[in-house]
């Protein structure tokens, strides 16, 4: 995924993109492959947007720390040991993949630009392969875990009495293992056959298929929940409270999906335009904003932990405890050092 865009010389934080030549227009090669190169964007009246590497690095480090805190909080608090929070934990790991790949690539670029690090093309290519796999695995696993959370909320709302029999910890572990295995295999295939049109089409199709599936679940969840809420009378107050709690989880998921769509949508539109109109002046002008799309992708990893904390009181409480404990530990270390 990122490899393809690096070869197009639009990636700011891929080291290899700095050593790719610019040339004419985008053409489709033989055997369904893509041969893409670009002429000067001044011909279309669009200038490539440049974003400092320091901004990429800062956002990557902040999002990395946020997601680490979320994972630690879920591990620490036994009240959060449920299938939904297991899926949220894995979603945080998926966001971490983006953060780690961004931080590593940006550090490499800064070191290479300053002449501190000298590496061969083969090493750059190997590193690019690994980091591209991480980002590709991140988008596939993120979408898959959003679907898993949506399915979990669906079962919680409509099969509340049988929820613990349907969504057991063992089944959650099986789902998580299957998603990570599928993400790893698919990302490997995407990187190996990255120049094939079919790979991009599969990635775009997966993105829209997951969105349509989740939209269908949401429509049914909110419609039936609204109808069901009208039938609840005063003697079912406890059931009503449980229903409200379950719907809160569905609303949280809706927010997560909305943020994912806003942050990743421009990137997938970029991929779509690569296939449909690679040489159109308007499309080429859209391509010139690719650095902004990368910032949005990183912001998705930055915003998700804030949503978790804002929507879950239990998670927010645990995060505060972790931050307070780390602050106390820091103060204790400072006092110990001052004595010597």
PDB file of C-alpha atoms in Angstrom, residues 22-336:
ATOM      1  CA  UNK A  22       9.608  11.842 -11.455  1.00  0.00           C
ATOM      2  CA  UNK A  23       8.623  11.474 -15.078  1.00  0.00           C
ATOM      3  CA  UNK A  24       5.544  11.666 -17.281  1.00  0.00           C
ATOM      4  CA  UNK A  25       2.040  10.260 -16.885  1.00  0.00           C
ATOM      5  CA  UNK A  26       0.416   7.197 -15.366  1.00  0.00           C
ATOM      6  CA  UNK A  27       0.075   4.225 -17.683  1.00  0.00           C
ATOM      7  CA  UNK A  28      -1.269   0.730 -17.353  1.00  0.00           C
ATOM      8  CA  UNK A  29       1.299  -1.906 -18.180  1.00  0.00           C
ATOM      9  CA  UNK A  30       0.896  -5.425 -19.381  1.00  0.00           C
ATOM     10  CA  UNK A  31      -0.518  -8.302 -17.305  1.00  0.00           C
ATOM     11  CA  UNK A  32      -2.657  -5.962 -15.221  1.00  0.00           C
ATOM     12  CA  UNK A  33       0.251  -4.106 -13.641  1.00  0.00           C
ATOM     13  CA  UNK A  34       0.496  -0.402 -12.938  1.00  0.00           C
ATOM     14  CA  UNK A  35       3.345   1.736 -14.143  1.00  0.00           C
ATOM     15  CA  UNK A  36       2.881   5.101 -12.483  1.00  0.00           C
ATOM     16  CA  UNK A  37       4.945   8.203 -12.734  1.00  0.00           C
ATOM     17  CA  UNK A  38       4.078  11.892 -12.724  1.00  0.00           C
ATOM     18  CA  UNK A  39       5.027  14.997 -14.607  1.00  0.00           C
ATOM     19  CA  UNK A  40       5.548  18.326 -12.901  1.00  0.00           C
ATOM     20  CA  UNK A  41       2.449  19.269 -10.982  1.00  0.00           C
ATOM     21  CA  UNK A  42       2.888  22.889 -11.946  1.00  0.00           C
ATOM     22  CA  UNK A  43       1.379  21.895 -15.293  1.00  0.00           C
ATOM     23  CA  UNK A  44      -1.933  21.238 -13.516  1.00  0.00           C
ATOM     24  CA  UNK A  45      -1.680  24.343 -11.354  1.00  0.00           C
ATOM     25  CA  UNK A  46      -1.340  22.231  -8.206  1.00  0.00           C
ATOM     26  CA  UNK A  47       1.694  22.274  -5.976  1.00  0.00           C
ATOM     27  CA  UNK A  48       2.600  19.309  -3.837  1.00  0.00           C
ATOM     28  CA  UNK A  49       1.849  19.989  -0.179  1.00  0.00           C
ATOM     29  CA  UNK A  50       4.910  19.563   2.000  1.00  0.00           C
ATOM     30  CA  UNK A  51       4.587  18.742   5.698  1.00  0.00           C
ATOM     31  CA  UNK A  52       7.601  18.792   8.050  1.00  0.00           C
ATOM     32  CA  UNK A  53       8.900  15.406   9.129  1.00  0.00           C
ATOM     33  CA  UNK A  54       8.956  16.732  12.692  1.00  0.00           C
ATOM     34  CA  UNK A  55       5.148  16.951  12.633  1.00  0.00           C
ATOM     35  CA  UNK A  56       4.849  13.335  11.503  1.00  0.00           C
ATOM     36  CA  UNK A  57       7.244  12.298  14.263  1.00  0.00           C
ATOM     37  CA  UNK A  58       5.431  14.261  16.976  1.00  0.00           C
ATOM     38  CA  UNK A  59       1.990  12.924  16.055  1.00  0.00           C
ATOM     39  CA  UNK A  60       3.372   9.386  15.806  1.00  0.00           C
ATOM     40  CA  UNK A  61       4.964   9.505  19.261  1.00  0.00           C
ATOM     41  CA  UNK A  62       1.851  10.953  20.923  1.00  0.00           C
ATOM     42  CA  UNK A  63      -0.462   8.376  19.308  1.00  0.00           C
ATOM     43  CA  UNK A  64       1.964   5.595  20.247  1.00  0.00           C
ATOM     44  CA  UNK A  65       1.943   6.590  23.916  1.00  0.00           C
ATOM     45  CA  UNK A  66      -1.850   6.959  23.945  1.00  0.00           C
ATOM     46  CA  UNK A  67      -2.460   3.489  22.545  1.00  0.00           C
ATOM     47  CA  UNK A  68       0.087   1.922  24.892  1.00  0.00           C
ATOM     48  CA  UNK A  69      -1.809   3.463  27.828  1.00  0.00           C
ATOM     49  CA  UNK A  70      -5.116   2.075  26.529  1.00  0.00           C
ATOM     50  CA  UNK A  71      -3.654  -1.431  26.192  1.00  0.00           C
ATOM     51  CA  UNK A  72      -2.111  -1.283  29.683  1.00  0.00           C
ATOM     52  CA  UNK A  73      -5.384  -0.025  31.167  1.00  0.00           C
ATOM     53  CA  UNK A  74      -7.393  -2.882  29.659  1.00  0.00           C
ATOM     54  CA  UNK A  75      -4.823  -5.410  30.869  1.00  0.00           C
ATOM     55  CA  UNK A  76      -4.723  -3.903  34.381  1.00  0.00           C
ATOM     56  CA  UNK A  77      -8.460  -3.556  35.049  1.00  0.00           C
ATOM     57  CA  UNK A  78     -10.245  -6.903  35.370  1.00  0.00           C
ATOM     58  CA  UNK A  79     -13.603  -5.155  34.892  1.00  0.00           C
ATOM     59  CA  UNK A  80     -12.498  -4.506  31.311  1.00  0.00           C
ATOM     60  CA  UNK A  81     -11.771  -8.173  30.622  1.00  0.00           C
ATOM     61  CA  UNK A  82     -14.695  -8.724  28.255  1.00  0.00           C
ATOM     62  CA  UNK A  83     -14.910  -9.553  24.527  1.00  0.00           C
ATOM     63  CA  UNK A  84     -15.713  -5.970  23.518  1.00  0.00           C
ATOM     64  CA  UNK A  85     -12.694  -4.566  25.347  1.00  0.00           C
ATOM     65  CA  UNK A  86     -10.509  -7.346  23.981  1.00  0.00           C
ATOM     66  CA  UNK A  87     -11.503  -6.149  20.505  1.00  0.00           C
ATOM     67  CA  UNK A  88     -10.866  -2.529  21.508  1.00  0.00           C
ATOM     68  CA  UNK A  89      -7.437  -3.566  22.813  1.00  0.00           C
ATOM     69  CA  UNK A  90      -6.653  -5.161  19.448  1.00  0.00           C
ATOM     70  CA  UNK A  91      -7.917  -2.039  17.685  1.00  0.00           C
ATOM     71  CA  UNK A  92      -5.414  -0.059  19.771  1.00  0.00           C
ATOM     72  CA  UNK A  93      -2.674  -2.483  18.666  1.00  0.00           C
ATOM     73  CA  UNK A  94      -3.704  -1.866  15.041  1.00  0.00           C
ATOM     74  CA  UNK A  95      -3.387   1.881  15.622  1.00  0.00           C
ATOM     75  CA  UNK A  96       0.018   1.247  17.187  1.00  0.00           C
ATOM     76  CA  UNK A  97       1.206  -0.366  13.960  1.00  0.00           C
ATOM     77  CA  UNK A  98       0.564   2.903  12.131  1.00  0.00           C
ATOM     78  CA  UNK A  99       2.276   4.900  14.872  1.00  0.00           C
ATOM     79  CA  UNK A 100       5.347   2.649  15.039  1.00  0.00           C
ATOM     80  CA  UNK A 101       5.791   2.526  11.262  1.00  0.00           C
ATOM     81  CA  UNK A 102       5.423   6.302  11.048  1.00  0.00           C
ATOM     82  CA  UNK A 103       7.921   6.959  13.851  1.00  0.00           C
ATOM     83  CA  UNK A 104      10.506   4.520  12.471  1.00  0.00           C
ATOM     84  CA  UNK A 105      10.238   5.801   8.885  1.00  0.00           C
ATOM     85  CA  UNK A 106      10.365   9.440   9.952  1.00  0.00           C
ATOM     86  CA  UNK A 107      13.413   8.825  12.147  1.00  0.00           C
ATOM     87  CA  UNK A 108      15.140   7.114   9.229  1.00  0.00           C
ATOM     88  CA  UNK A 109      14.345  10.065   6.964  1.00  0.00           C
ATOM     89  CA  UNK A 110      15.636  12.607   9.464  1.00  0.00           C
ATOM     90  CA  UNK A 111      18.845  10.644  10.061  1.00  0.00           C
ATOM     91  CA  UNK A 112      19.422  10.162   6.333  1.00  0.00           C
ATOM     92  CA  UNK A 113      18.737  13.848   5.595  1.00  0.00           C
ATOM     93  CA  UNK A 114      21.255  14.894   8.242  1.00  0.00           C
ATOM     94  CA  UNK A 115      23.862  12.498   6.886  1.00  0.00           C
ATOM     95  CA  UNK A 116      23.988  10.612  10.197  1.00  0.00           C
ATOM     96  CA  UNK A 117      22.764   7.371   8.650  1.00  0.00           C
ATOM     97  CA  UNK A 118      23.985   5.943   5.351  1.00  0.00           C
ATOM     98  CA  UNK A 119      22.148   2.882   4.072  1.00  0.00           C
ATOM     99  CA  UNK A 120      22.059   1.001   0.805  1.00  0.00           C
ATOM    100  CA  UNK A 121      19.043   0.783  -1.458  1.00  0.00           C
ATOM    101  CA  UNK A 122      18.575  -2.892  -0.571  1.00  0.00           C
ATOM    102  CA  UNK A 123      18.300  -2.072   3.136  1.00  0.00           C
ATOM    103  CA  UNK A 124      15.843   0.725   2.416  1.00  0.00           C
ATOM    104  CA  UNK A 125      13.768  -1.619   0.310  1.00  0.00           C
ATOM    105  CA  UNK A 126      13.749  -4.306   3.022  1.00  0.00           C
ATOM    106  CA  UNK A 127      12.745  -1.783   5.668  1.00  0.00           C
ATOM    107  CA  UNK A 128      10.088  -0.420   3.349  1.00  0.00           C
ATOM    108  CA  UNK A 129       8.678  -3.925   2.871  1.00  0.00           C
ATOM    109  CA  UNK A 130       8.361  -4.491   6.621  1.00  0.00           C
ATOM    110  CA  UNK A 131       6.806  -1.102   7.370  1.00  0.00           C
ATOM    111  CA  UNK A 132       4.430  -1.347   4.423  1.00  0.00           C
ATOM    112  CA  UNK A 133       3.243  -4.696   5.773  1.00  0.00           C
ATOM    113  CA  UNK A 134       2.606  -3.086   9.164  1.00  0.00           C
ATOM    114  CA  UNK A 135       0.463  -0.312   7.694  1.00  0.00           C
ATOM    115  CA  UNK A 136      -1.400  -2.658   5.371  1.00  0.00           C
ATOM    116  CA  UNK A 137      -2.034  -5.051   8.250  1.00  0.00           C
ATOM    117  CA  UNK A 138      -3.224  -2.117  10.337  1.00  0.00           C
ATOM    118  CA  UNK A 139      -5.953  -1.017   7.937  1.00  0.00           C
ATOM    119  CA  UNK A 140      -7.196  -4.586   7.369  1.00  0.00           C
ATOM    120  CA  UNK A 141      -7.195  -5.467  11.080  1.00  0.00           C
ATOM    121  CA  UNK A 142      -8.747  -2.112  12.088  1.00  0.00           C
ATOM    122  CA  UNK A 143     -11.699  -2.629   9.768  1.00  0.00           C
ATOM    123  CA  UNK A 144     -12.036  -6.249  10.885  1.00  0.00           C
ATOM    124  CA  UNK A 145     -12.045  -5.375  14.588  1.00  0.00           C
ATOM    125  CA  UNK A 146     -14.579  -2.598  13.991  1.00  0.00           C
ATOM    126  CA  UNK A 147     -16.794  -5.260  12.403  1.00  0.00           C
ATOM    127  CA  UNK A 148     -16.143  -7.578  15.368  1.00  0.00           C
ATOM    128  CA  UNK A 149     -17.143  -4.833  17.823  1.00  0.00           C
ATOM    129  CA  UNK A 150     -20.271  -4.104  15.751  1.00  0.00           C
ATOM    130  CA  UNK A 151     -21.234  -7.786  15.814  1.00  0.00           C
ATOM    131  CA  UNK A 152     -20.579  -7.899  19.573  1.00  0.00           C
ATOM    132  CA  UNK A 153     -22.868  -4.896  20.154  1.00  0.00           C
ATOM    133  CA  UNK A 154     -25.515  -6.460  17.914  1.00  0.00           C
ATOM    134  CA  UNK A 155     -25.527  -9.653  19.985  1.00  0.00           C
ATOM    135  CA  UNK A 156     -25.558  -7.623  23.214  1.00  0.00           C
ATOM    136  CA  UNK A 157     -28.627  -5.663  22.161  1.00  0.00           C
ATOM    137  CA  UNK A 158     -30.760  -8.347  20.532  1.00  0.00           C
ATOM    138  CA  UNK A 159     -29.601 -11.479  22.357  1.00  0.00           C
ATOM    139  CA  UNK A 160     -28.906  -9.993  25.782  1.00  0.00           C
ATOM    140  CA  UNK A 161     -30.008 -13.073  27.757  1.00  0.00           C
ATOM    141  CA  UNK A 162     -27.824 -15.398  25.686  1.00  0.00           C
ATOM    142  CA  UNK A 163     -24.919 -12.992  25.197  1.00  0.00           C
ATOM    143  CA  UNK A 164     -22.496 -14.736  27.580  1.00  0.00           C
ATOM    144  CA  UNK A 165     -23.231 -18.069  25.936  1.00  0.00           C
ATOM    145  CA  UNK A 166     -22.797 -16.715  22.418  1.00  0.00           C
ATOM    146  CA  UNK A 167     -19.819 -14.382  22.878  1.00  0.00           C
ATOM    147  CA  UNK A 168     -17.508 -16.338  25.160  1.00  0.00           C
ATOM    148  CA  UNK A 169     -13.888 -15.498  25.879  1.00  0.00           C
ATOM    149  CA  UNK A 170     -12.788 -18.553  23.890  1.00  0.00           C
ATOM    150  CA  UNK A 171     -14.739 -17.426  20.838  1.00  0.00           C
ATOM    151  CA  UNK A 172     -13.362 -13.919  21.186  1.00  0.00           C
ATOM    152  CA  UNK A 173      -9.817 -15.338  21.225  1.00  0.00           C
ATOM    153  CA  UNK A 174     -10.573 -17.408  18.110  1.00  0.00           C
ATOM    154  CA  UNK A 175     -11.945 -14.317  16.317  1.00  0.00           C
ATOM    155  CA  UNK A 176      -8.915 -12.236  17.321  1.00  0.00           C
ATOM    156  CA  UNK A 177      -6.481 -14.934  16.183  1.00  0.00           C
ATOM    157  CA  UNK A 178      -8.305 -15.334  12.869  1.00  0.00           C
ATOM    158  CA  UNK A 179      -8.305 -11.577  12.211  1.00  0.00           C
ATOM    159  CA  UNK A 180      -4.586 -11.188  12.907  1.00  0.00           C
ATOM    160  CA  UNK A 181      -3.743 -14.231  10.798  1.00  0.00           C
ATOM    161  CA  UNK A 182      -5.870 -12.969   7.897  1.00  0.00           C
ATOM    162  CA  UNK A 183      -4.400  -9.456   8.210  1.00  0.00           C
ATOM    163  CA  UNK A 184      -0.835 -10.779   8.169  1.00  0.00           C
ATOM    164  CA  UNK A 185      -1.415 -13.045   5.168  1.00  0.00           C
ATOM    165  CA  UNK A 186      -3.321 -10.416   3.169  1.00  0.00           C
ATOM    166  CA  UNK A 187      -0.777  -7.671   3.882  1.00  0.00           C
ATOM    167  CA  UNK A 188       2.023 -10.005   2.766  1.00  0.00           C
ATOM    168  CA  UNK A 189       0.188 -10.717  -0.489  1.00  0.00           C
ATOM    169  CA  UNK A 190      -0.497  -7.014  -1.013  1.00  0.00           C
ATOM    170  CA  UNK A 191       3.202  -6.196  -0.674  1.00  0.00           C
ATOM    171  CA  UNK A 192       4.366  -9.058  -2.905  1.00  0.00           C
ATOM    172  CA  UNK A 193       1.914  -8.152  -5.694  1.00  0.00           C
ATOM    173  CA  UNK A 194       1.723  -4.421  -4.977  1.00  0.00           C
ATOM    174  CA  UNK A 195       1.985  -3.342  -8.637  1.00  0.00           C
ATOM    175  CA  UNK A 196      -0.971  -5.445  -9.738  1.00  0.00           C
ATOM    176  CA  UNK A 197      -4.259  -3.616 -10.301  1.00  0.00           C
ATOM    177  CA  UNK A 198      -6.170  -6.500  -8.708  1.00  0.00           C
ATOM    178  CA  UNK A 199      -4.446  -5.850  -5.371  1.00  0.00           C
ATOM    179  CA  UNK A 200      -5.673  -2.251  -5.218  1.00  0.00           C
ATOM    180  CA  UNK A 201      -9.157  -3.297  -6.317  1.00  0.00           C
ATOM    181  CA  UNK A 202      -9.274  -5.970  -3.583  1.00  0.00           C
ATOM    182  CA  UNK A 203      -8.205  -3.459  -0.936  1.00  0.00           C
ATOM    183  CA  UNK A 204     -10.810  -0.910  -2.055  1.00  0.00           C
ATOM    184  CA  UNK A 205     -13.506  -3.618  -2.299  1.00  0.00           C
ATOM    185  CA  UNK A 206     -12.678  -4.835   1.228  1.00  0.00           C
ATOM    186  CA  UNK A 207     -12.953  -1.285   2.569  1.00  0.00           C
ATOM    187  CA  UNK A 208     -16.394  -0.643   1.061  1.00  0.00           C
ATOM    188  CA  UNK A 209     -17.687  -4.161   1.817  1.00  0.00           C
ATOM    189  CA  UNK A 210     -16.892  -3.737   5.516  1.00  0.00           C
ATOM    190  CA  UNK A 211     -18.512  -0.293   5.563  1.00  0.00           C
ATOM    191  CA  UNK A 212     -21.685  -1.610   3.923  1.00  0.00           C
ATOM    192  CA  UNK A 213     -21.826  -4.564   6.316  1.00  0.00           C
ATOM    193  CA  UNK A 214     -21.448  -2.332   9.376  1.00  0.00           C
ATOM    194  CA  UNK A 215     -23.965   0.186   8.001  1.00  0.00           C
ATOM    195  CA  UNK A 216     -26.478  -2.659   7.696  1.00  0.00           C
ATOM    196  CA  UNK A 217     -25.857  -3.729  11.291  1.00  0.00           C
ATOM    197  CA  UNK A 218     -26.200  -0.150  12.541  1.00  0.00           C
ATOM    198  CA  UNK A 219     -29.423   0.410  10.650  1.00  0.00           C
ATOM    199  CA  UNK A 220     -30.961  -2.714  12.134  1.00  0.00           C
ATOM    200  CA  UNK A 221     -29.588  -2.035  15.623  1.00  0.00           C
ATOM    201  CA  UNK A 222     -30.863   1.516  15.928  1.00  0.00           C
ATOM    202  CA  UNK A 223     -34.166   0.844  14.174  1.00  0.00           C
ATOM    203  CA  UNK A 224     -35.117  -2.195  16.261  1.00  0.00           C
ATOM    204  CA  UNK A 225     -33.742  -0.635  19.445  1.00  0.00           C
ATOM    205  CA  UNK A 226     -35.944   2.410  18.862  1.00  0.00           C
ATOM    206  CA  UNK A 227     -38.998   0.195  18.340  1.00  0.00           C
ATOM    207  CA  UNK A 228     -38.110  -1.917  21.366  1.00  0.00           C
ATOM    208  CA  UNK A 229     -37.660   1.135  23.619  1.00  0.00           C
ATOM    209  CA  UNK A 230     -41.265   2.175  22.943  1.00  0.00           C
ATOM    210  CA  UNK A 231     -42.491  -1.158  24.337  1.00  0.00           C
ATOM    211  CA  UNK A 232     -40.627  -0.804  27.613  1.00  0.00           C
ATOM    212  CA  UNK A 233     -42.924   0.168  30.494  1.00  0.00           C
ATOM    213  CA  UNK A 234     -42.275   1.375  33.996  1.00  0.00           C
ATOM    214  CA  UNK A 235     -41.995  -2.196  35.366  1.00  0.00           C
ATOM    215  CA  UNK A 236     -38.978  -2.855  33.185  1.00  0.00           C
ATOM    216  CA  UNK A 237     -36.764  -0.044  34.455  1.00  0.00           C
ATOM    217  CA  UNK A 238     -33.753  -2.317  35.046  1.00  0.00           C
ATOM    218  CA  UNK A 239     -34.047  -3.768  31.558  1.00  0.00           C
ATOM    219  CA  UNK A 240     -34.274  -0.221  30.203  1.00  0.00           C
ATOM    220  CA  UNK A 241     -31.045   0.744  31.967  1.00  0.00           C
ATOM    221  CA  UNK A 242     -29.299  -2.305  30.500  1.00  0.00           C
ATOM    222  CA  UNK A 243     -30.622  -1.406  27.055  1.00  0.00           C
ATOM    223  CA  UNK A 244     -29.293   2.150  27.449  1.00  0.00           C
ATOM    224  CA  UNK A 245     -25.858   0.819  28.409  1.00  0.00           C
ATOM    225  CA  UNK A 246     -25.767  -1.459  25.377  1.00  0.00           C
ATOM    226  CA  UNK A 247     -26.831   1.380  23.083  1.00  0.00           C
ATOM    227  CA  UNK A 248     -24.061   3.551  24.535  1.00  0.00           C
ATOM    228  CA  UNK A 249     -21.573   0.948  23.286  1.00  0.00           C
ATOM    229  CA  UNK A 250     -23.220   1.059  19.861  1.00  0.00           C
ATOM    230  CA  UNK A 251     -22.962   4.858  19.802  1.00  0.00           C
ATOM    231  CA  UNK A 252     -19.276   4.645  20.753  1.00  0.00           C
ATOM    232  CA  UNK A 253     -18.710   2.267  17.875  1.00  0.00           C
ATOM    233  CA  UNK A 254     -20.543   4.641  15.529  1.00  0.00           C
ATOM    234  CA  UNK A 255     -18.173   7.445  16.538  1.00  0.00           C
ATOM    235  CA  UNK A 256     -15.141   5.190  16.009  1.00  0.00           C
ATOM    236  CA  UNK A 257     -16.377   4.211  12.567  1.00  0.00           C
ATOM    237  CA  UNK A 258     -17.112   7.827  11.651  1.00  0.00           C
ATOM    238  CA  UNK A 259     -13.594   8.890  12.633  1.00  0.00           C
ATOM    239  CA  UNK A 260     -12.123   5.945  10.701  1.00  0.00           C
ATOM    240  CA  UNK A 261     -14.113   6.905   7.605  1.00  0.00           C
ATOM    241  CA  UNK A 262     -13.067  10.569   7.782  1.00  0.00           C
ATOM    242  CA  UNK A 263      -9.385   9.740   8.368  1.00  0.00           C
ATOM    243  CA  UNK A 264      -8.996   6.837   5.903  1.00  0.00           C
ATOM    244  CA  UNK A 265     -11.618   7.882   3.331  1.00  0.00           C
ATOM    245  CA  UNK A 266      -9.376  10.351   1.419  1.00  0.00           C
ATOM    246  CA  UNK A 267      -6.670   7.680   1.169  1.00  0.00           C
ATOM    247  CA  UNK A 268      -9.059   5.123  -0.332  1.00  0.00           C
ATOM    248  CA  UNK A 269     -10.418   7.776  -2.680  1.00  0.00           C
ATOM    249  CA  UNK A 270      -6.785   8.317  -3.704  1.00  0.00           C
ATOM    250  CA  UNK A 271      -6.467   4.598  -4.509  1.00  0.00           C
ATOM    251  CA  UNK A 272      -9.759   4.673  -6.442  1.00  0.00           C
ATOM    252  CA  UNK A 273      -8.634   7.627  -8.541  1.00  0.00           C
ATOM    253  CA  UNK A 274      -5.330   5.878  -9.295  1.00  0.00           C
ATOM    254  CA  UNK A 275      -7.343   3.190 -11.078  1.00  0.00           C
ATOM    255  CA  UNK A 276     -10.061   5.314 -12.649  1.00  0.00           C
ATOM    256  CA  UNK A 277      -8.319   8.528 -13.747  1.00  0.00           C
ATOM    257  CA  UNK A 278      -4.539   8.414 -13.162  1.00  0.00           C
ATOM    258  CA  UNK A 279      -3.737  11.109 -15.757  1.00  0.00           C
ATOM    259  CA  UNK A 280      -6.733  13.411 -15.343  1.00  0.00           C
ATOM    260  CA  UNK A 281      -5.565  16.911 -14.254  1.00  0.00           C
ATOM    261  CA  UNK A 282      -8.154  17.054 -11.456  1.00  0.00           C
ATOM    262  CA  UNK A 283      -7.116  13.637 -10.166  1.00  0.00           C
ATOM    263  CA  UNK A 284      -3.431  14.571 -10.330  1.00  0.00           C
ATOM    264  CA  UNK A 285      -4.282  17.714  -8.380  1.00  0.00           C
ATOM    265  CA  UNK A 286      -5.980  15.540  -5.747  1.00  0.00           C
ATOM    266  CA  UNK A 287      -2.874  13.334  -5.600  1.00  0.00           C
ATOM    267  CA  UNK A 288      -0.809  16.396  -4.664  1.00  0.00           C
ATOM    268  CA  UNK A 289      -2.591  16.488  -1.281  1.00  0.00           C
ATOM    269  CA  UNK A 290      -1.399  12.999  -0.324  1.00  0.00           C
ATOM    270  CA  UNK A 291       0.684  14.253   2.598  1.00  0.00           C
ATOM    271  CA  UNK A 292      -2.518  15.546   4.187  1.00  0.00           C
ATOM    272  CA  UNK A 293      -4.053  12.090   3.805  1.00  0.00           C
ATOM    273  CA  UNK A 294      -1.095  10.627   5.689  1.00  0.00           C
ATOM    274  CA  UNK A 295      -1.611  13.133   8.505  1.00  0.00           C
ATOM    275  CA  UNK A 296      -5.286  12.137   8.691  1.00  0.00           C
ATOM    276  CA  UNK A 297      -4.334   8.443   8.943  1.00  0.00           C
ATOM    277  CA  UNK A 298      -2.005   9.195  11.849  1.00  0.00           C
ATOM    278  CA  UNK A 299      -4.697  11.368  13.455  1.00  0.00           C
ATOM    279  CA  UNK A 300      -7.023   8.358  13.440  1.00  0.00           C
ATOM    280  CA  UNK A 301      -4.555   6.543  15.710  1.00  0.00           C
ATOM    281  CA  UNK A 302      -4.370   9.710  17.806  1.00  0.00           C
ATOM    282  CA  UNK A 303      -8.139  10.234  18.179  1.00  0.00           C
ATOM    283  CA  UNK A 304      -9.283   6.657  18.891  1.00  0.00           C
ATOM    284  CA  UNK A 305      -7.796   6.460  22.434  1.00  0.00           C
ATOM    285  CA  UNK A 306      -9.483   9.787  23.278  1.00  0.00           C
ATOM    286  CA  UNK A 307     -12.826   8.303  22.195  1.00  0.00           C
ATOM    287  CA  UNK A 308     -12.267   5.201  24.341  1.00  0.00           C
ATOM    288  CA  UNK A 309     -11.499   7.316  27.403  1.00  0.00           C
ATOM    289  CA  UNK A 310     -14.311   9.810  26.796  1.00  0.00           C
ATOM    290  CA  UNK A 311     -16.998   7.144  26.311  1.00  0.00           C
ATOM    291  CA  UNK A 312     -15.939   4.640  29.012  1.00  0.00           C
ATOM    292  CA  UNK A 313     -15.888   5.775  32.620  1.00  0.00           C
ATOM    293  CA  UNK A 314     -14.163   2.574  33.770  1.00  0.00           C
ATOM    294  CA  UNK A 315     -11.387   2.945  31.192  1.00  0.00           C
ATOM    295  CA  UNK A 316     -11.018   6.624  31.995  1.00  0.00           C
ATOM    296  CA  UNK A 317     -10.633   5.824  35.684  1.00  0.00           C
ATOM    297  CA  UNK A 318      -7.935   3.225  34.982  1.00  0.00           C
ATOM    298  CA  UNK A 319      -6.056   5.590  32.688  1.00  0.00           C
ATOM    299  CA  UNK A 320      -6.007   8.217  35.434  1.00  0.00           C
ATOM    300  CA  UNK A 321      -4.614   5.631  37.858  1.00  0.00           C
ATOM    301  CA  UNK A 322      -1.862   4.680  35.409  1.00  0.00           C
ATOM    302  CA  UNK A 323      -0.890   8.290  34.803  1.00  0.00           C
ATOM    303  CA  UNK A 324      -0.938   9.057  38.544  1.00  0.00           C
ATOM    304  CA  UNK A 325       1.201   5.996  39.334  1.00  0.00           C
ATOM    305  CA  UNK A 326       3.735   6.909  36.643  1.00  0.00           C
ATOM    306  CA  UNK A 327       3.880  10.483  37.994  1.00  0.00           C
ATOM    307  CA  UNK A 328       4.429   9.194  41.541  1.00  0.00           C
ATOM    308  CA  UNK A 329       7.168   6.862  40.327  1.00  0.00           C
ATOM    309  CA  UNK A 330       8.856   9.737  38.505  1.00  0.00           C
ATOM    310  CA  UNK A 331       8.725  11.918  41.634  1.00  0.00           C
ATOM    311  CA  UNK A 332      10.139   9.078  43.742  1.00  0.00           C
ATOM    312  CA  UNK A 333      13.035   8.612  41.319  1.00  0.00           C
ATOM    313  CA  UNK A 334      13.745  12.342  41.350  1.00  0.00           C
ATOM    314  CA  UNK A 335      13.806  12.383  45.164  1.00  0.00           C
ATOM    315  CA  UNK A 336      16.110   9.353  45.229  1.00  0.00           C
TER     316      UNK A 336
END
